[in-house]
Amino acid sequence: MFPEFTLRYARLPEHFFERFDPVSVPAPRLVAFNRPLAEALGFDLDAFDEARAAEWFSGNVLPEGAEPVAQAYAGHQFGHFNPRLGDGRAVLLGEVTDREGQLRDIQLKGAGMTPFSRGADGRSPLGPVLREYLVSEAMHRLGVPTTRALAAVTTGERVFRRVPEPGAVLTRVASSHLRVGTFQYFAARDDVEAVRILADLAIERHYPELQNLPDLQGLEQGERYLALLEAVAGRQAALVAKWMGLGFIHGVMNTDNCAISGETIDYGPCAFMEAYSPTTVFSSIDDQGRYAYRNQPWLAQWNLARLAETLLPLIDADQERAVERATAVLEAFVPRYEAEWLAVFRAKLGLVQEEEGDRELAEALLEAMEAGGADFTLAFRRLSEAVEEDAPALLERFENDGALRAWLPRWRERLAREGADAAEIAARMSAVNPLYIPRNHQVERMIAAAAEQDDFGPFEALREVLAEPFTEQPGRETYAEPAPSTEKVFRTFCGT
């Protein structure tokens, strides 16, 4: 059933990983399987057998050709550097080539204690597995670069975190699991050659246009690695701008959760903001608000600075010159991100043409939303109904609509210069402003049903709704609504 494995990472020098077989579980049961993703990866679905799949996706049986490894990496966690993290509960089975010719990692998360577990049990509770499955697939449907979920398996064991919970294993698919922290692991050991190997691997897998840069342009070798830093910065700028446009709060933007590919990785304490407030924080361990919604762009730049530090010996043999060149790339991140942010919010406002006052127009709406306590997602969604006149569905989202009413004429005046009719503008706004997101209370309901009652009906229902986030789904209106006061979620928890 599995496509053929390409063992690219397992063929690197052995200090890049620890060889590790998943720890078997007593009673694996397949509770979710992503057939469209499996098809795209090249799985033979005609040979699909649920019981056999449960054995594979739990780690009880290794697919033919797999050589599992736990990857080594370091990381700044809430600003504090840990030189040795690594896959403490995950195992990379290998890479497969999908039907579009792209290499994709297949990883089991929750596969047992590895050499990097640091005394932890290496397991995952069911709740975080279902959260990551649901939210990562929703992000994919929302057009955000992300790791994806192929399968979820319950293990027949109990995992103890805040409370005992059923254990589970997630099968995660990624363009790669190379992180800023992977580079930091070797830089902290002054292993410049290992950093070079990683940089070349990142270029090969994610930025192949840079492979022949010196040969094509007659440039110094270091230009390629400087170009790698610039390319990663560009993808991070675009990624975080998309997060901001959805009200998404990652919650744990440590350097070990910053993927070189530009994909969103690790959905531990993540959440989607409801009432707009730029200081919103959900993660139970983020006491200082380091990873608040408004801080995400700054943290992305901070993480890129840590990547730049690891690449300095490759960029230029003269350290002072290397720092100068890398700093120029990091400083360019700010205008690059701002351009990405503005492009996202122009689209949300129905704007195609570019005018100088567009940023102020977007920021003024956000200020009106904050003053009115408006739901971020629904305010933007219902804005499309107010292109020509005030819409009750929009106004009712504001506890105080005074600032909004003052803003709407300015927006309509700006729209008038677009040269498009109201229906066209409304249609393109509805294509980028979702109606359905993984709302925190719905995710918690789904987890409770599965963990406490072994009822996966709410999971399947929510997954089905989120597969079409931009489309009105009659009869499912409650899925679009913010949490009632009795179900508001103020804190989210990591599964480790």
Short mmCIF file of C-alpha atoms in Angstrom, two decimals:
data_model
loop_
_atom_site.label_atom_id
_atom_site.label_comp_id
_atom_site.label_asym_id
_atom_site.label_seq_id
_atom_site.Cartn_x
_atom_site.Cartn_y
_atom_site.Cartn_z
CA MET A 1 0.00 0.00 0.00
CA PHE A 2 2.82 2.42 0.86
CA PRO A 3 4.68 4.11 -1.99
CA GLU A 4 8.41 3.45 -2.25
CA PHE A 5 10.52 5.18 0.38
CA THR A 6 13.42 7.47 -0.51
CA LEU A 7 15.71 7.47 2.51
CA ARG A 8 17.28 10.89 1.96
CA TYR A 9 17.62 11.90 5.60
CA ALA A 10 18.58 8.45 6.85
CA ARG A 11 21.55 8.51 4.44
CA LEU A 12 23.03 11.63 6.03
CA PRO A 13 25.91 11.18 8.49
CA GLU A 14 24.69 9.37 11.58
CA HIS A 15 25.17 12.30 13.96
CA PHE A 16 22.17 13.93 12.27
CA PHE A 17 19.79 11.48 13.95
CA GLU A 18 19.36 8.47 16.19
CA ARG A 19 18.10 5.26 14.68
CA PHE A 20 14.94 4.32 16.50
CA ASP A 21 12.11 1.87 15.95
CA PRO A 22 8.66 2.95 17.12
CA VAL A 23 7.58 1.40 20.42
CA SER A 24 4.69 -0.99 19.85
CA VAL A 25 1.23 -0.33 21.28
CA PRO A 26 -1.27 -2.93 22.56
CA ALA A 27 -4.43 -2.22 20.55
CA PRO A 28 -4.06 0.12 17.57
CA ARG A 29 -7.26 1.37 15.93
CA LEU A 30 -7.47 3.63 12.91
CA VAL A 31 -9.80 6.53 13.76
CA ALA A 32 -9.00 8.90 10.88
CA PHE A 33 -7.48 8.43 7.45
CA ASN A 34 -6.94 11.13 4.86
CA ARG A 35 -7.71 9.36 1.60
CA PRO A 36 -7.22 12.38 -0.71
CA LEU A 37 -3.78 13.02 0.77
CA ALA A 38 -2.91 9.32 0.56
CA GLU A 39 -3.90 9.36 -3.10
CA ALA A 40 -1.72 12.43 -3.73
CA LEU A 41 1.21 10.70 -2.03
CA GLY A 42 0.92 7.68 -4.30
CA PHE A 43 -0.58 5.14 -1.90
CA ASP A 44 -2.22 2.11 -3.46
CA LEU A 45 -5.71 2.56 -2.03
CA ASP A 46 -7.04 -0.50 -3.85
CA ALA A 47 -4.95 -2.52 -1.41
CA PHE A 48 -6.12 -0.54 1.63
CA ASP A 49 -6.88 -2.66 4.69
CA GLU A 50 -7.95 -0.82 7.84
CA ALA A 51 -6.49 -3.31 10.32
CA ARG A 52 -3.18 -3.41 8.49
CA ALA A 53 -3.14 0.38 8.22
CA ALA A 54 -3.65 0.65 11.99
CA GLU A 55 -0.54 -1.49 12.50
CA TRP A 56 1.51 0.71 10.15
CA PHE A 57 0.31 4.07 11.41
CA SER A 58 0.77 3.08 15.05
CA GLY A 59 4.36 1.95 14.45
CA ASN A 60 3.66 -1.69 15.33
CA VAL A 61 4.68 -2.77 11.83
CA LEU A 62 7.21 -0.94 9.69
CA PRO A 63 6.26 -0.43 6.04
CA GLU A 64 8.61 -2.11 3.59
CA GLY A 65 11.66 0.05 2.92
CA ALA A 66 11.27 2.32 5.95
CA GLU A 67 14.35 3.08 8.07
CA PRO A 68 13.01 5.07 11.03
CA VAL A 69 15.11 7.78 12.64
CA ALA A 70 14.61 10.42 15.33
CA GLN A 71 16.03 13.69 14.05
CA ALA A 72 18.46 15.79 16.07
CA TYR A 73 17.80 19.48 16.58
CA ALA A 74 18.18 22.26 19.14
CA GLY A 75 16.03 25.31 19.73
CA HIS A 76 15.27 28.54 21.49
CA GLN A 77 12.18 27.86 23.59
CA PHE A 78 10.55 31.09 24.78
CA GLY A 79 13.89 32.79 24.14
CA HIS A 80 16.02 30.29 26.08
CA PHE A 81 18.43 28.08 24.13
CA ASN A 82 18.40 24.32 24.59
CA PRO A 83 21.29 22.77 22.62
CA ARG A 84 19.76 19.28 22.50
CA LEU A 85 16.09 18.76 21.82
CA GLY A 86 15.43 16.38 18.93
CA ASP A 87 12.45 14.18 18.17
CA GLY A 88 11.39 13.20 21.66
CA ARG A 89 8.26 11.36 20.55
CA ALA A 90 8.44 11.30 16.76
CA VAL A 91 10.07 9.07 14.21
CA LEU A 92 10.70 9.77 10.55
CA LEU A 93 9.88 6.66 8.52
CA GLY A 94 11.42 8.14 5.39
CA GLU A 95 10.46 10.21 2.37
CA VAL A 96 8.20 9.36 -0.54
CA THR A 97 7.86 11.05 -3.91
CA ASP A 98 4.31 12.25 -4.41
CA ARG A 99 2.41 12.25 -7.68
CA GLU A 100 3.73 15.74 -8.48
CA GLY A 101 7.31 14.58 -8.09
CA GLN A 102 7.90 16.28 -4.71
CA LEU A 103 9.62 14.59 -1.78
CA ARG A 104 7.41 14.41 1.31
CA ASP A 105 8.40 13.24 4.79
CA ILE A 106 6.22 10.68 6.54
CA GLN A 107 6.56 10.86 10.31
CA LEU A 108 4.85 9.11 13.22
CA LYS A 109 4.24 11.48 16.14
CA GLY A 110 3.66 9.85 19.53
CA ALA A 111 5.64 6.75 18.60
CA GLY A 112 7.34 6.21 21.96
CA MET A 113 10.40 7.20 23.96
CA THR A 114 13.40 8.09 21.79
CA PRO A 115 17.00 8.94 22.71
CA PHE A 116 15.87 12.60 22.67
CA SER A 117 12.90 12.16 25.04
CA ARG A 118 14.70 13.63 28.08
CA GLY A 119 12.77 11.39 30.48
CA ALA A 120 9.35 11.90 28.89
CA ASP A 121 7.17 9.00 27.81
CA GLY A 122 7.34 9.69 24.06
CA ARG A 123 3.60 9.31 23.69
CA SER A 124 0.82 11.65 22.64
CA PRO A 125 -2.65 11.96 24.14
CA LEU A 126 -5.58 11.65 21.76
CA GLY A 127 -6.61 15.31 22.16
CA PRO A 128 -3.48 16.90 20.65
CA VAL A 129 -3.46 14.32 17.85
CA LEU A 130 -7.03 15.18 16.84
CA ARG A 131 -6.34 18.90 17.24
CA GLU A 132 -3.31 18.75 14.92
CA TYR A 133 -5.14 16.55 12.43
CA LEU A 134 -8.12 18.87 12.27
CA VAL A 135 -6.33 22.23 12.37
CA SER A 136 -3.53 21.33 9.96
CA GLU A 137 -6.03 20.07 7.39
CA ALA A 138 -8.17 23.18 7.92
CA MET A 139 -5.11 25.35 7.35
CA HIS A 140 -4.44 23.51 4.11
CA ARG A 141 -7.98 24.21 2.95
CA LEU A 142 -7.57 27.84 3.97
CA GLY A 143 -4.58 28.13 1.64
CA VAL A 144 -1.86 28.25 4.30
CA PRO A 145 1.40 26.29 3.77
CA THR A 146 1.34 23.57 6.40
CA THR A 147 2.33 20.10 7.43
CA ARG A 148 -0.58 17.75 6.90
CA ALA A 149 -2.24 14.81 8.64
CA LEU A 150 -2.42 11.43 6.94
CA ALA A 151 -3.81 9.27 9.75
CA ALA A 152 -4.70 9.09 13.44
CA VAL A 153 -4.58 5.88 15.43
CA THR A 154 -5.60 5.22 19.03
CA THR A 155 -3.22 2.94 20.88
CA GLY A 156 -5.23 1.20 23.57
CA GLU A 157 -3.09 2.86 26.26
CA ARG A 158 -3.67 5.73 28.68
CA VAL A 159 -1.37 8.75 28.57
CA PHE A 160 -1.08 10.94 31.66
CA ARG A 161 -0.86 14.72 31.25
CA ARG A 162 -3.29 16.97 33.11
CA VAL A 163 -5.65 13.99 33.29
CA PRO A 164 -5.44 10.42 32.00
CA GLU A 165 -6.36 10.35 28.32
CA PRO A 166 -6.40 7.75 25.56
CA GLY A 167 -3.10 7.53 23.71
CA ALA A 168 -2.80 8.14 19.99
CA VAL A 169 -0.32 8.42 17.14
CA LEU A 170 -0.48 11.00 14.35
CA THR A 171 1.00 10.37 10.93
CA ARG A 172 2.32 13.74 9.79
CA VAL A 173 3.35 14.64 6.25
CA ALA A 174 5.72 17.53 5.56
CA SER A 175 7.84 18.90 2.75
CA SER A 176 10.59 18.24 5.27
CA HIS A 177 11.16 18.49 8.99
CA LEU A 178 14.21 20.75 8.64
CA ARG A 179 13.91 23.53 11.21
CA VAL A 180 15.90 26.56 12.29
CA GLY A 181 16.66 24.43 15.35
CA THR A 182 18.21 21.73 13.15
CA PHE A 183 20.82 24.23 11.98
CA GLN A 184 21.29 25.47 15.55
CA TYR A 185 22.04 21.96 16.78
CA PHE A 186 25.18 21.73 14.64
CA ALA A 187 26.16 25.39 14.87
CA ALA A 188 26.20 25.05 18.66
CA ARG A 189 28.79 22.28 18.19
CA ASP A 190 30.87 24.36 15.74
CA ASP A 191 30.17 21.73 13.09
CA VAL A 192 30.30 23.97 10.04
CA GLU A 193 30.38 21.04 7.62
CA ALA A 194 27.13 19.67 9.05
CA VAL A 195 25.51 23.11 8.66
CA ARG A 196 26.71 23.12 5.05
CA ILE A 197 25.18 19.68 4.46
CA LEU A 198 21.88 20.89 5.93
CA ALA A 199 21.94 24.07 3.86
CA ASP A 200 22.58 22.09 0.68
CA LEU A 201 19.77 19.70 1.59
CA ALA A 202 17.39 22.61 2.21
CA ILE A 203 18.28 24.12 -1.16
CA GLU A 204 17.85 20.79 -2.92
CA ARG A 205 14.45 20.09 -1.38
CA HIS A 206 12.89 23.53 -1.06
CA TYR A 207 14.81 26.06 -3.14
CA PRO A 208 16.21 24.15 -6.13
CA GLU A 209 16.43 27.38 -8.12
CA LEU A 210 19.44 28.24 -5.92
CA GLN A 211 21.39 25.06 -6.67
CA ASN A 212 23.26 26.43 -9.67
CA LEU A 213 23.41 30.04 -8.55
CA PRO A 214 27.23 30.33 -8.45
CA ASP A 215 27.70 28.56 -11.77
CA LEU A 216 25.01 30.56 -13.54
CA GLN A 217 26.03 33.99 -12.28
CA GLY A 218 29.70 33.57 -11.51
CA LEU A 219 29.15 34.45 -7.85
CA GLU A 220 31.04 33.46 -4.74
CA GLN A 221 30.01 30.22 -3.00
CA GLY A 222 28.61 32.20 -0.07
CA GLU A 223 26.05 33.88 -2.30
CA ARG A 224 24.08 30.65 -2.42
CA TYR A 225 23.76 30.48 1.36
CA LEU A 226 22.92 34.16 1.63
CA ALA A 227 20.26 33.54 -1.02
CA LEU A 228 18.98 30.62 1.07
CA LEU A 229 18.54 32.93 4.07
CA GLU A 230 16.73 35.44 1.88
CA ALA A 231 14.46 32.74 0.42
CA VAL A 232 13.54 31.35 3.85
CA ALA A 233 12.83 34.91 5.03
CA GLY A 234 10.52 35.44 2.09
CA ARG A 235 8.51 32.33 2.85
CA GLN A 236 8.26 33.17 6.54
CA ALA A 237 7.03 36.66 5.70
CA ALA A 238 4.32 35.26 3.46
CA LEU A 239 3.39 32.54 5.97
CA VAL A 240 2.98 34.82 8.97
CA ALA A 241 1.00 37.32 6.89
CA LYS A 242 -1.44 34.52 6.09
CA TRP A 243 -1.69 33.66 9.79
CA MET A 244 -2.44 37.26 10.61
CA GLY A 245 -5.12 37.40 7.94
CA LEU A 246 -6.93 34.48 9.57
CA GLY A 247 -6.53 35.54 13.20
CA PHE A 248 -4.40 32.43 13.75
CA ILE A 249 -2.12 32.33 16.78
CA HIS A 250 0.55 29.66 16.62
CA GLY A 251 1.28 29.80 20.32
CA VAL A 252 4.78 28.32 20.36
CA MET A 253 7.00 29.97 17.76
CA ASN A 254 10.20 28.48 19.11
CA THR A 255 13.05 28.03 16.64
CA ASP A 256 12.50 24.27 16.65
CA ASN A 257 8.98 25.00 15.33
CA CYS A 258 10.16 27.25 12.51
CA ALA A 259 10.32 25.14 9.34
CA ILE A 260 12.87 25.97 6.64
CA SER A 261 10.25 25.04 4.05
CA GLY A 262 7.93 27.86 5.13
CA GLU A 263 5.22 25.46 6.30
CA THR A 264 3.31 25.82 9.55
CA ILE A 265 4.53 23.09 11.88
CA ASP A 266 3.44 22.02 15.37
CA TYR A 267 -0.16 22.69 16.35
CA GLY A 268 0.19 22.29 20.11
CA PRO A 269 -1.35 25.32 21.86
CA CYS A 270 -2.53 27.03 18.66
CA ALA A 271 -5.91 28.75 18.39
CA PHE A 272 -7.94 31.12 16.23
CA MET A 273 -8.81 34.49 17.71
CA GLU A 274 -12.50 35.33 18.00
CA ALA A 275 -13.07 38.88 19.35
CA TYR A 276 -10.32 40.92 17.73
CA SER A 277 -7.55 41.98 20.10
CA PRO A 278 -3.91 42.16 18.97
CA THR A 279 -2.65 41.13 22.43
CA THR A 280 -4.53 37.81 22.38
CA VAL A 281 -2.62 34.85 23.83
CA PHE A 282 -3.95 31.32 24.32
CA SER A 283 -0.99 29.12 25.26
CA SER A 284 -1.07 28.15 28.93
CA ILE A 285 2.74 28.33 29.12
CA ASP A 286 3.08 31.77 27.48
CA ASP A 287 2.82 33.79 30.70
CA GLN A 288 4.58 36.86 29.26
CA GLY A 289 2.65 36.98 26.00
CA ARG A 290 5.78 36.42 23.94
CA TYR A 291 3.80 34.70 21.18
CA ALA A 292 0.74 36.96 21.20
CA TYR A 293 -1.01 37.58 17.88
CA ARG A 294 0.64 40.97 17.30
CA ASN A 295 4.13 39.64 18.10
CA GLN A 296 4.20 36.90 15.48
CA PRO A 297 5.90 38.95 12.73
CA TRP A 298 8.61 40.13 15.15
CA LEU A 299 9.17 36.56 16.37
CA ALA A 300 9.51 35.32 12.80
CA GLN A 301 12.27 37.87 12.23
CA TRP A 302 13.88 36.87 15.54
CA ASN A 303 13.88 33.22 14.49
CA LEU A 304 15.41 34.17 11.14
CA ALA A 305 18.19 35.98 12.98
CA ARG A 306 18.99 32.73 14.76
CA LEU A 307 19.14 30.95 11.38
CA ALA A 308 21.40 33.69 10.05
CA GLU A 309 23.82 33.14 12.94
CA THR A 310 24.24 29.50 11.92
CA LEU A 311 24.92 30.40 8.28
CA LEU A 312 27.52 33.11 8.87
CA PRO A 313 30.57 30.85 8.29
CA LEU A 314 29.05 29.77 4.96
CA ILE A 315 28.10 33.27 3.84
CA ASP A 316 31.57 34.79 4.13
CA ALA A 317 34.92 33.80 5.63
CA ASP A 318 35.19 37.35 6.95
CA GLN A 319 32.82 37.32 9.94
CA GLU A 320 32.29 41.07 9.97
CA ARG A 321 31.34 41.03 6.32
CA ALA A 322 29.13 37.97 6.82
CA VAL A 323 27.26 39.73 9.66
CA GLU A 324 26.80 42.84 7.54
CA ARG A 325 25.37 40.87 4.63
CA ALA A 326 23.08 38.74 6.79
CA THR A 327 21.87 41.80 8.68
CA ALA A 328 20.81 43.42 5.41
CA VAL A 329 18.61 40.39 4.69
CA LEU A 330 17.07 40.50 8.16
CA GLU A 331 16.36 44.21 7.91
CA ALA A 332 14.67 43.63 4.57
CA PHE A 333 12.27 41.23 6.27
CA VAL A 334 10.23 44.09 7.75
CA PRO A 335 9.21 45.76 4.47
CA ARG A 336 8.81 42.35 2.89
CA TYR A 337 6.42 41.22 5.61
CA GLU A 338 4.53 44.51 5.52
CA ALA A 339 4.01 44.09 1.78
CA GLU A 340 2.72 40.55 2.31
CA TRP A 341 0.43 41.69 5.13
CA LEU A 342 -0.98 44.49 3.03
CA ALA A 343 -1.60 42.13 0.11
CA VAL A 344 -3.53 39.79 2.41
CA PHE A 345 -5.67 42.55 3.89
CA ARG A 346 -6.25 44.28 0.56
CA ALA A 347 -7.77 41.02 -0.66
CA LYS A 348 -9.87 40.73 2.51
CA LEU A 349 -11.24 44.22 1.83
CA GLY A 350 -12.05 43.40 -1.80
CA LEU A 351 -9.24 45.54 -3.22
CA VAL A 352 -7.21 44.58 -6.25
CA GLN A 353 -5.59 47.87 -7.18
CA GLU A 354 -2.95 49.38 -4.91
CA GLU A 355 -3.33 52.83 -3.36
CA GLU A 356 -1.20 54.60 -0.78
CA GLY A 357 -3.89 54.82 1.91
CA ASP A 358 -4.80 51.12 1.89
CA ARG A 359 -2.77 50.20 4.97
CA GLU A 360 -4.38 52.92 7.05
CA LEU A 361 -7.79 51.83 5.78
CA ALA A 362 -7.20 48.23 6.88
CA GLU A 363 -5.78 49.27 10.25
CA ALA A 364 -8.75 51.56 10.86
CA LEU A 365 -11.12 48.64 10.37
CA LEU A 366 -9.13 46.54 12.84
CA GLU A 367 -9.33 49.38 15.36
CA ALA A 368 -13.10 49.54 14.84
CA MET A 369 -13.31 45.77 15.35
CA GLU A 370 -11.34 46.01 18.58
CA ALA A 371 -13.48 48.89 19.84
CA GLY A 372 -16.64 46.98 18.98
CA GLY A 373 -15.52 43.58 20.29
CA ALA A 374 -16.23 42.09 16.86
CA ASP A 375 -15.48 38.52 15.89
CA PHE A 376 -12.49 38.67 13.53
CA THR A 377 -13.64 35.97 11.13
CA LEU A 378 -17.31 36.89 10.86
CA ALA A 379 -16.70 40.64 10.68
CA PHE A 380 -14.59 40.17 7.55
CA ARG A 381 -16.96 37.58 6.12
CA ARG A 382 -20.06 39.74 6.57
CA LEU A 383 -18.27 42.84 5.28
CA SER A 384 -18.92 41.55 1.76
CA GLU A 385 -22.65 42.12 2.38
CA ALA A 386 -22.05 45.81 3.07
CA VAL A 387 -20.44 46.84 -0.22
CA GLU A 388 -23.34 49.13 -1.11
CA GLU A 389 -25.30 49.60 2.12
CA ASP A 390 -25.14 48.77 5.80
CA ALA A 391 -25.78 45.07 6.44
CA PRO A 392 -27.46 43.86 9.65
CA ALA A 393 -25.39 40.66 9.56
CA LEU A 394 -22.27 42.81 9.84
CA LEU A 395 -23.49 45.40 12.31
CA GLU A 396 -24.77 42.80 14.74
CA ARG A 397 -21.21 41.50 15.14
CA PHE A 398 -20.24 44.77 16.86
CA GLU A 399 -21.19 45.50 20.46
CA ASN A 400 -20.50 49.14 19.61
CA ASP A 401 -20.72 49.92 15.90
CA GLY A 402 -19.95 53.65 15.98
CA ALA A 403 -16.38 53.33 14.67
CA LEU A 404 -17.50 50.85 12.02
CA ARG A 405 -20.26 53.15 10.75
CA ALA A 406 -17.73 55.96 10.44
CA TRP A 407 -15.35 53.68 8.52
CA LEU A 408 -17.77 52.14 6.02
CA PRO A 409 -18.18 55.26 3.79
CA ARG A 410 -14.39 55.54 3.45
CA TRP A 411 -14.20 51.92 2.36
CA ARG A 412 -17.03 52.27 -0.15
CA GLU A 413 -15.38 55.37 -1.60
CA ARG A 414 -12.19 53.35 -2.03
CA LEU A 415 -14.12 50.47 -3.62
CA ALA A 416 -15.67 52.86 -6.13
CA ARG A 417 -12.22 53.35 -7.66
CA GLU A 418 -11.82 49.59 -8.24
CA GLY A 419 -13.99 49.66 -11.38
CA ALA A 420 -15.89 46.50 -10.37
CA ASP A 421 -19.54 45.99 -9.51
CA ALA A 422 -20.75 45.05 -6.04
CA ALA A 423 -21.39 41.40 -6.89
CA GLU A 424 -17.87 40.92 -8.22
CA ILE A 425 -16.31 42.56 -5.17
CA ALA A 426 -18.47 40.51 -2.79
CA ALA A 427 -17.55 37.28 -4.59
CA ARG A 428 -13.83 37.87 -4.41
CA MET A 429 -14.11 38.81 -0.72
CA SER A 430 -16.01 35.61 0.05
CA ALA A 431 -13.27 33.65 -1.71
CA VAL A 432 -10.64 34.83 0.80
CA ASN A 433 -12.63 35.47 3.99
CA PRO A 434 -13.65 32.11 5.46
CA LEU A 435 -16.97 31.44 7.12
CA TYR A 436 -15.77 28.35 8.99
CA ILE A 437 -12.58 28.05 11.04
CA PRO A 438 -11.60 25.54 13.76
CA ARG A 439 -13.17 27.46 16.60
CA ASN A 440 -11.66 26.63 19.94
CA HIS A 441 -14.83 25.54 21.71
CA GLN A 442 -15.79 23.24 18.84
CA VAL A 443 -12.34 21.66 18.88
CA GLU A 444 -12.61 21.12 22.63
CA ARG A 445 -16.10 19.59 22.26
CA MET A 446 -14.78 17.24 19.60
CA ILE A 447 -11.83 16.20 21.75
CA ALA A 448 -14.04 15.60 24.80
CA ALA A 449 -16.44 13.40 22.83
CA ALA A 450 -13.59 11.30 21.44
CA ALA A 451 -11.52 11.06 24.63
CA GLU A 452 -14.33 10.61 27.13
CA GLN A 453 -16.97 8.74 25.14
CA ASP A 454 -15.02 7.20 22.24
CA ASP A 455 -17.35 9.17 19.97
CA PHE A 456 -15.67 10.39 16.79
CA GLY A 457 -18.87 11.70 15.23
CA PRO A 458 -18.15 15.32 16.24
CA PHE A 459 -14.64 14.99 14.81
CA GLU A 460 -15.93 13.75 11.48
CA ALA A 461 -18.66 16.40 11.35
CA LEU A 462 -16.21 19.21 12.07
CA ARG A 463 -13.71 17.83 9.59
CA GLU A 464 -16.38 17.79 6.90
CA VAL A 465 -17.41 21.39 7.58
CA LEU A 466 -13.83 22.65 7.57
CA ALA A 467 -13.14 20.98 4.23
CA GLU A 468 -15.16 23.82 2.60
CA PRO A 469 -14.30 26.87 4.73
CA PHE A 470 -15.39 29.51 2.20
CA THR A 471 -18.72 27.95 1.21
CA GLU A 472 -22.05 28.61 2.93
CA GLN A 473 -23.31 25.26 4.25
CA PRO A 474 -27.05 25.39 5.05
CA GLY A 475 -27.92 23.69 8.31
CA ARG A 476 -24.42 24.17 9.69
CA GLU A 477 -24.72 27.78 10.80
CA THR A 478 -23.70 26.99 14.38
CA TYR A 479 -20.23 25.96 13.16
CA ALA A 480 -19.64 29.57 12.07
CA GLU A 481 -20.60 31.11 15.40
CA PRO A 482 -18.22 32.24 18.16
CA ALA A 483 -18.28 30.41 21.47
CA PRO A 484 -21.15 31.09 23.83
CA SER A 485 -20.06 32.72 27.09
CA THR A 486 -20.15 29.36 28.90
CA GLU A 487 -17.74 27.73 26.43
CA LYS A 488 -15.15 30.40 25.76
CA VAL A 489 -11.63 28.96 25.63
CA PHE A 490 -8.97 31.20 27.17
CA ARG A 491 -6.11 28.72 27.48
CA THR A 492 -4.79 25.97 25.24
CA PHE A 493 -2.32 23.29 26.26
CA CYS A 494 0.60 21.54 24.61
CA GLY A 495 0.42 17.75 24.40
CA THR A 496 3.93 17.09 25.71
#
